[in-house]
Every structure is written in structure tokens, then in C-alpha cells.
Amino acid sequence: MYVSSYRFPLPVVFRIYDNCLASGIEAIFGFSIILLKKNEDELLALKFDEILAFLNTQDQSEEKVAHDVDAFVQDAVALHITPFMLDSYRHEYEDRLRETNKHLTEMDELRTTNRALSSQVKTLENSLAQLNVEHVDLLNELVKSRLRNEEMEEELVRYKLL
């Protein structure tokens, strides 16, 4: 209601307020939908930021709106938006939001699992690299010990021959 109070001439604001008082808060949705329908072509041609600027700067002069007030109010009242409809829209929105949140939660869980598995892979790769280093060191020691054994055997053979 605040938007209508500074966007429209005072007689139009009074008509909107009267209708809201008579029909309930649902009447605001009727006026909002009619405004969107009347500006549909312009709004569809704009980007999001431009739409906000359009809605904030749209001129609703008294001459322009005065002859259209009755049609505007009649169109808004003709929509018959009921509390049941609003509740069903709310439930539909909540269901969609739940599905979206479920999907986002699932994606977050998958990302967390992926991070944990990536960390585990890095840990295993580091362990494998360490094992490879230890394996190479052991092989080097084995080769050195075999060489020492051969040298000792050669020395033993020389001592025996002497």
C-alpha cells in the first residue's frame, strides 16, 4: 500500500485503500497484478535492473490516470483473489523452495564428500610417495649390502688362499 501512496495521485490512492478496507489485504494483489499486466510489454523488454528503475520512476500523472481509474479498479476487483488462492500459492512456493533447498543440500553434501575424498586421495598419494621413497631406500641398502657381502667373500677367498 505504501507504493501506491506515493506512486499515484491521491484519488487513486483513496480508491485503492477503500477497496483494501472493503475486500481485505488480497485486494492489493489484484491491483499489483493489473499494474503488471498494463505494463507487461515494457517490463518484458527490460532487464532486471531496468525493471526496478522503471517501477520506481514510472510517472502516474493525474491526467493520465484519472480517466482510467474506474477501469483500473474494476479490473483489480474482477480478479477475485481469495485467501484460499493465496494459501495454495504459498504452499506451492514452499514446496518448490523445499525442493530447491533439498537439491542445494544434496549438492552441498556431495561437495563435502568430494572434498573429503579428495583429501583422502591426497593423503594416500603422499603415503604412496613416502612408501616409494622407502622402497627405493631399502633397495639401495639391499644392493649395498650385497656388494659388501661380495667384497667380504672376495676378501675371505683371498685370505684362504694366502
PDB file of C-alpha atoms in Angstrom:
ATOM      1  CA  MET A   1       0.000   0.000   0.000  1.00  0.00           C
ATOM      2  CA  TYR A   2       2.959   2.241   0.614  1.00  0.00           C
ATOM      3  CA  VAL A   3       3.970   2.042  -3.054  1.00  0.00           C
ATOM      4  CA  SER A   4       0.539   3.156  -4.207  1.00  0.00           C
ATOM      5  CA  SER A   5       0.501   6.055  -1.759  1.00  0.00           C
ATOM      6  CA  TYR A   6       3.415   7.836  -3.390  1.00  0.00           C
ATOM      7  CA  ARG A   7       3.172   6.493  -6.952  1.00  0.00           C
ATOM      8  CA  PHE A   8      -0.403   7.521  -7.756  1.00  0.00           C
ATOM      9  CA  PRO A   9      -2.493  10.657  -7.442  1.00  0.00           C
ATOM     10  CA  LEU A  10      -4.420  10.938  -4.182  1.00  0.00           C
ATOM     11  CA  PRO A  11      -7.867   9.997  -5.591  1.00  0.00           C
ATOM     12  CA  VAL A  12      -6.431   6.728  -6.929  1.00  0.00           C
ATOM     13  CA  VAL A  13      -4.770   6.021  -3.588  1.00  0.00           C
ATOM     14  CA  PHE A  14      -8.079   6.564  -1.818  1.00  0.00           C
ATOM     15  CA  ARG A  15      -9.809   4.127  -4.183  1.00  0.00           C
ATOM     16  CA  ILE A  16      -7.108   1.514  -3.573  1.00  0.00           C
ATOM     17  CA  TYR A  17      -7.290   1.969   0.210  1.00  0.00           C
ATOM     18  CA  ASP A  18     -11.101   1.817   0.155  1.00  0.00           C
ATOM     19  CA  ASN A  19     -11.007  -1.399  -1.815  1.00  0.00           C
ATOM     20  CA  CYS A  20      -8.426  -2.901   0.547  1.00  0.00           C
ATOM     21  CA  LEU A  21     -10.528  -1.990   3.561  1.00  0.00           C
ATOM     22  CA  ALA A  22     -13.650  -3.419   1.942  1.00  0.00           C
ATOM     23  CA  SER A  23     -12.158  -6.571   0.388  1.00  0.00           C
ATOM     24  CA  GLY A  24      -9.201  -7.318   2.613  1.00  0.00           C
ATOM     25  CA  ILE A  25      -5.485  -7.433   2.020  1.00  0.00           C
ATOM     26  CA  GLU A  26      -5.997  -9.692  -1.020  1.00  0.00           C
ATOM     27  CA  ALA A  27      -7.121  -6.627  -2.975  1.00  0.00           C
ATOM     28  CA  ILE A  28      -3.522  -5.352  -3.051  1.00  0.00           C
ATOM     29  CA  PHE A  29      -2.547  -8.379  -5.128  1.00  0.00           C
ATOM     30  CA  GLY A  30      -5.295  -7.547  -7.604  1.00  0.00           C
ATOM     31  CA  PHE A  31      -4.034  -4.003  -8.050  1.00  0.00           C
ATOM     32  CA  SER A  32      -0.449  -5.222  -8.314  1.00  0.00           C
ATOM     33  CA  ILE A  33      -1.298  -7.804 -10.967  1.00  0.00           C
ATOM     34  CA  ILE A  34      -3.289  -5.294 -13.008  1.00  0.00           C
ATOM     35  CA  LEU A  35      -0.369  -2.845 -12.876  1.00  0.00           C
ATOM     36  CA  LEU A  36       1.979  -5.562 -14.076  1.00  0.00           C
ATOM     37  CA  LYS A  37      -0.431  -6.582 -16.857  1.00  0.00           C
ATOM     38  CA  LYS A  38      -0.832  -2.988 -18.052  1.00  0.00           C
ATOM     39  CA  ASN A  39       2.953  -2.615 -18.278  1.00  0.00           C
ATOM     40  CA  GLU A  40       3.677  -6.167 -19.425  1.00  0.00           C
ATOM     41  CA  ASP A  41       5.171  -5.287 -22.813  1.00  0.00           C
ATOM     42  CA  GLU A  42       7.501  -2.645 -21.369  1.00  0.00           C
ATOM     43  CA  LEU A  43       8.564  -4.894 -18.467  1.00  0.00           C
ATOM     44  CA  LEU A  44       9.325  -7.877 -20.704  1.00  0.00           C
ATOM     45  CA  ALA A  45      11.593  -5.731 -22.859  1.00  0.00           C
ATOM     46  CA  LEU A  46      13.703  -4.632 -19.866  1.00  0.00           C
ATOM     47  CA  LYS A  47      16.462  -6.291 -17.862  1.00  0.00           C
ATOM     48  CA  PHE A  48      16.079  -6.777 -14.099  1.00  0.00           C
ATOM     49  CA  ASP A  49      17.871  -3.570 -13.083  1.00  0.00           C
ATOM     50  CA  GLU A  50      15.945  -1.625 -15.681  1.00  0.00           C
ATOM     51  CA  ILE A  51      12.665  -3.080 -14.394  1.00  0.00           C
ATOM     52  CA  LEU A  52      13.411  -1.773 -10.906  1.00  0.00           C
ATOM     53  CA  ALA A  53      14.221   1.654 -12.302  1.00  0.00           C
ATOM     54  CA  PHE A  54      11.061   1.566 -14.447  1.00  0.00           C
ATOM     55  CA  LEU A  55       8.853   0.699 -11.473  1.00  0.00           C
ATOM     56  CA  ASN A  56      10.485   3.362  -9.303  1.00  0.00           C
ATOM     57  CA  THR A  57      10.340   6.163 -11.864  1.00  0.00           C
ATOM     58  CA  GLN A  58       7.142   5.453 -13.779  1.00  0.00           C
ATOM     59  CA  ASP A  59       5.109   8.651 -13.960  1.00  0.00           C
ATOM     60  CA  GLN A  60       1.465   8.279 -12.980  1.00  0.00           C
ATOM     61  CA  SER A  61       0.169  11.795 -13.539  1.00  0.00           C
ATOM     62  CA  GLU A  62      -3.394  12.682 -12.586  1.00  0.00           C
ATOM     63  CA  GLU A  63      -4.450  13.382 -16.175  1.00  0.00           C
ATOM     64  CA  LYS A  64      -3.118  10.026 -17.342  1.00  0.00           C
ATOM     65  CA  VAL A  65      -4.741   8.029 -14.536  1.00  0.00           C
ATOM     66  CA  ALA A  66      -7.957   9.992 -13.964  1.00  0.00           C
ATOM     67  CA  HIS A  67      -9.882   8.613 -16.908  1.00  0.00           C
ATOM     68  CA  ASP A  68      -8.503   5.120 -16.295  1.00  0.00           C
ATOM     69  CA  VAL A  69      -9.243   4.897 -12.533  1.00  0.00           C
ATOM     70  CA  ASP A  70     -12.627   3.230 -12.869  1.00  0.00           C
ATOM     71  CA  ALA A  71     -11.319   0.642 -15.347  1.00  0.00           C
ATOM     72  CA  PHE A  72      -8.244   0.079 -13.187  1.00  0.00           C
ATOM     73  CA  VAL A  73     -10.327  -0.547 -10.053  1.00  0.00           C
ATOM     74  CA  GLN A  74     -12.849  -2.709 -11.917  1.00  0.00           C
ATOM     75  CA  ASP A  75     -10.057  -4.840 -13.412  1.00  0.00           C
ATOM     76  CA  ALA A  76      -8.428  -5.249  -9.998  1.00  0.00           C
ATOM     77  CA  VAL A  77     -11.712  -6.206  -8.318  1.00  0.00           C
ATOM     78  CA  ALA A  78     -12.569  -8.609 -11.150  1.00  0.00           C
ATOM     79  CA  LEU A  79      -9.545 -10.802 -10.343  1.00  0.00           C
ATOM     80  CA  HIS A  80     -11.200 -12.269  -7.224  1.00  0.00           C
ATOM     81  CA  ILE A  81      -8.060 -13.279  -5.363  1.00  0.00           C
ATOM     82  CA  THR A  82      -9.156 -15.275  -2.338  1.00  0.00           C
ATOM     83  CA  PRO A  83      -7.255 -16.227   0.800  1.00  0.00           C
ATOM     84  CA  PHE A  84      -7.514 -19.851  -0.344  1.00  0.00           C
ATOM     85  CA  MET A  85      -5.746 -18.980  -3.592  1.00  0.00           C
ATOM     86  CA  LEU A  86      -3.012 -17.153  -1.679  1.00  0.00           C
ATOM     87  CA  ASP A  87      -2.611 -20.136   0.644  1.00  0.00           C
ATOM     88  CA  SER A  88      -2.362 -22.537  -2.281  1.00  0.00           C
ATOM     89  CA  TYR A  89       0.233 -20.266  -3.938  1.00  0.00           C
ATOM     90  CA  ARG A  90       2.110 -20.109  -0.650  1.00  0.00           C
ATOM     91  CA  HIS A  91       2.088 -23.907  -0.331  1.00  0.00           C
ATOM     92  CA  GLU A  92       3.209 -24.288  -3.938  1.00  0.00           C
ATOM     93  CA  TYR A  93       6.020 -21.799  -3.338  1.00  0.00           C
ATOM     94  CA  GLU A  94       7.059 -23.568  -0.136  1.00  0.00           C
ATOM     95  CA  ASP A  95       7.084 -26.930  -1.945  1.00  0.00           C
ATOM     96  CA  ARG A  96       9.266 -25.510  -4.699  1.00  0.00           C
ATOM     97  CA  LEU A  97      11.510 -23.885  -2.123  1.00  0.00           C
ATOM     98  CA  ARG A  98      11.787 -27.184  -0.249  1.00  0.00           C
ATOM     99  CA  GLU A  99      12.725 -28.981  -3.474  1.00  0.00           C
ATOM    100  CA  THR A 100      15.287 -26.312  -4.283  1.00  0.00           C
ATOM    101  CA  ASN A 101      16.702 -26.456  -0.767  1.00  0.00           C
ATOM    102  CA  LYS A 102      16.744 -30.250  -0.924  1.00  0.00           C
ATOM    103  CA  HIS A 103      18.704 -30.077  -4.164  1.00  0.00           C
ATOM    104  CA  LEU A 104      21.071 -27.443  -2.723  1.00  0.00           C
ATOM    105  CA  THR A 105      21.549 -29.508   0.438  1.00  0.00           C
ATOM    106  CA  GLU A 106      22.283 -32.575  -1.647  1.00  0.00           C
ATOM    107  CA  MET A 107      24.785 -30.587  -3.719  1.00  0.00           C
ATOM    108  CA  ASP A 108      26.466 -29.305  -0.536  1.00  0.00           C
ATOM    109  CA  GLU A 109      26.674 -32.846   0.835  1.00  0.00           C
ATOM    110  CA  LEU A 110      28.192 -34.053  -2.422  1.00  0.00           C
ATOM    111  CA  ARG A 111      30.701 -31.197  -2.370  1.00  0.00           C
ATOM    112  CA  THR A 112      31.624 -32.029   1.227  1.00  0.00           C
ATOM    113  CA  THR A 113      32.002 -35.703   0.358  1.00  0.00           C
ATOM    114  CA  ASN A 114      34.055 -34.782  -2.688  1.00  0.00           C
ATOM    115  CA  ARG A 115      36.353 -32.580  -0.569  1.00  0.00           C
ATOM    116  CA  ALA A 116      36.783 -35.374   1.975  1.00  0.00           C
ATOM    117  CA  LEU A 117      37.544 -37.909  -0.751  1.00  0.00           C
ATOM    118  CA  SER A 118      39.960 -35.511  -2.439  1.00  0.00           C
ATOM    119  CA  SER A 119      41.720 -35.025   0.875  1.00  0.00           C
ATOM    120  CA  GLN A 120      41.851 -38.778   1.361  1.00  0.00           C
ATOM    121  CA  VAL A 121      43.272 -39.226  -2.160  1.00  0.00           C
ATOM    122  CA  LYS A 122      45.971 -36.622  -1.432  1.00  0.00           C
ATOM    123  CA  THR A 123      46.806 -38.391   1.835  1.00  0.00           C
ATOM    124  CA  LEU A 124      47.017 -41.735   0.057  1.00  0.00           C
ATOM    125  CA  GLU A 125      49.150 -40.251  -2.721  1.00  0.00           C
ATOM    126  CA  ASN A 126      51.500 -38.792  -0.119  1.00  0.00           C
ATOM    127  CA  SER A 127      51.647 -42.173   1.634  1.00  0.00           C
ATOM    128  CA  LEU A 128      52.355 -43.887  -1.679  1.00  0.00           C
ATOM    129  CA  ALA A 129      55.119 -41.407  -2.447  1.00  0.00           C
ATOM    130  CA  GLN A 130      56.595 -41.986   1.017  1.00  0.00           C
ATOM    131  CA  LEU A 131      56.382 -45.761   0.539  1.00  0.00           C
ATOM    132  CA  ASN A 132      58.070 -45.445  -2.852  1.00  0.00           C
ATOM    133  CA  VAL A 133      60.902 -43.437  -1.278  1.00  0.00           C
ATOM    134  CA  GLU A 134      61.261 -46.022   1.492  1.00  0.00           C
ATOM    135  CA  HIS A 135      61.171 -48.832  -1.091  1.00  0.00           C
ATOM    136  CA  VAL A 136      63.937 -47.197  -3.124  1.00  0.00           C
ATOM    137  CA  ASP A 137      65.980 -46.652   0.041  1.00  0.00           C
ATOM    138  CA  LEU A 138      65.566 -50.312   1.034  1.00  0.00           C
ATOM    139  CA  LEU A 139      66.546 -51.477  -2.437  1.00  0.00           C
ATOM    140  CA  ASN A 140      69.630 -49.260  -2.302  1.00  0.00           C
ATOM    141  CA  GLU A 141      70.544 -50.685   1.090  1.00  0.00           C
ATOM    142  CA  LEU A 142      69.977 -54.218  -0.215  1.00  0.00           C
ATOM    143  CA  VAL A 143      72.202 -53.597  -3.223  1.00  0.00           C
ATOM    144  CA  LYS A 144      74.880 -52.048  -0.996  1.00  0.00           C
ATOM    145  CA  SER A 145      74.715 -54.941   1.462  1.00  0.00           C
ATOM    146  CA  ARG A 146      75.015 -57.473  -1.372  1.00  0.00           C
ATOM    147  CA  LEU A 147      78.008 -55.597  -2.723  1.00  0.00           C
ATOM    148  CA  ARG A 148      79.546 -55.623   0.748  1.00  0.00           C
ATOM    149  CA  ASN A 149      78.830 -59.348   1.037  1.00  0.00           C
ATOM    150  CA  GLU A 150      80.537 -59.986  -2.296  1.00  0.00           C
ATOM    151  CA  GLU A 151      83.510 -57.891  -1.252  1.00  0.00           C
ATOM    152  CA  MET A 152      83.738 -59.795   2.008  1.00  0.00           C
ATOM    153  CA  GLU A 153      83.513 -63.100   0.208  1.00  0.00           C
ATOM    154  CA  GLU A 154      86.328 -61.998  -2.104  1.00  0.00           C
ATOM    155  CA  GLU A 155      88.412 -60.991   0.911  1.00  0.00           C
ATOM    156  CA  LEU A 156      87.694 -64.309   2.569  1.00  0.00           C
ATOM    157  CA  VAL A 157      88.756 -66.141  -0.541  1.00  0.00           C
ATOM    158  CA  ARG A 158      91.989 -64.105  -0.677  1.00  0.00           C
ATOM    159  CA  TYR A 159      92.724 -64.828   2.988  1.00  0.00           C
ATOM    160  CA  LYS A 160      92.132 -68.503   2.463  1.00  0.00           C
ATOM    161  CA  LEU A 161      94.449 -68.556  -0.490  1.00  0.00           C
ATOM    162  CA  LEU A 162      97.171 -66.947   1.470  1.00  0.00           C
TER     163      LEU A 162
END
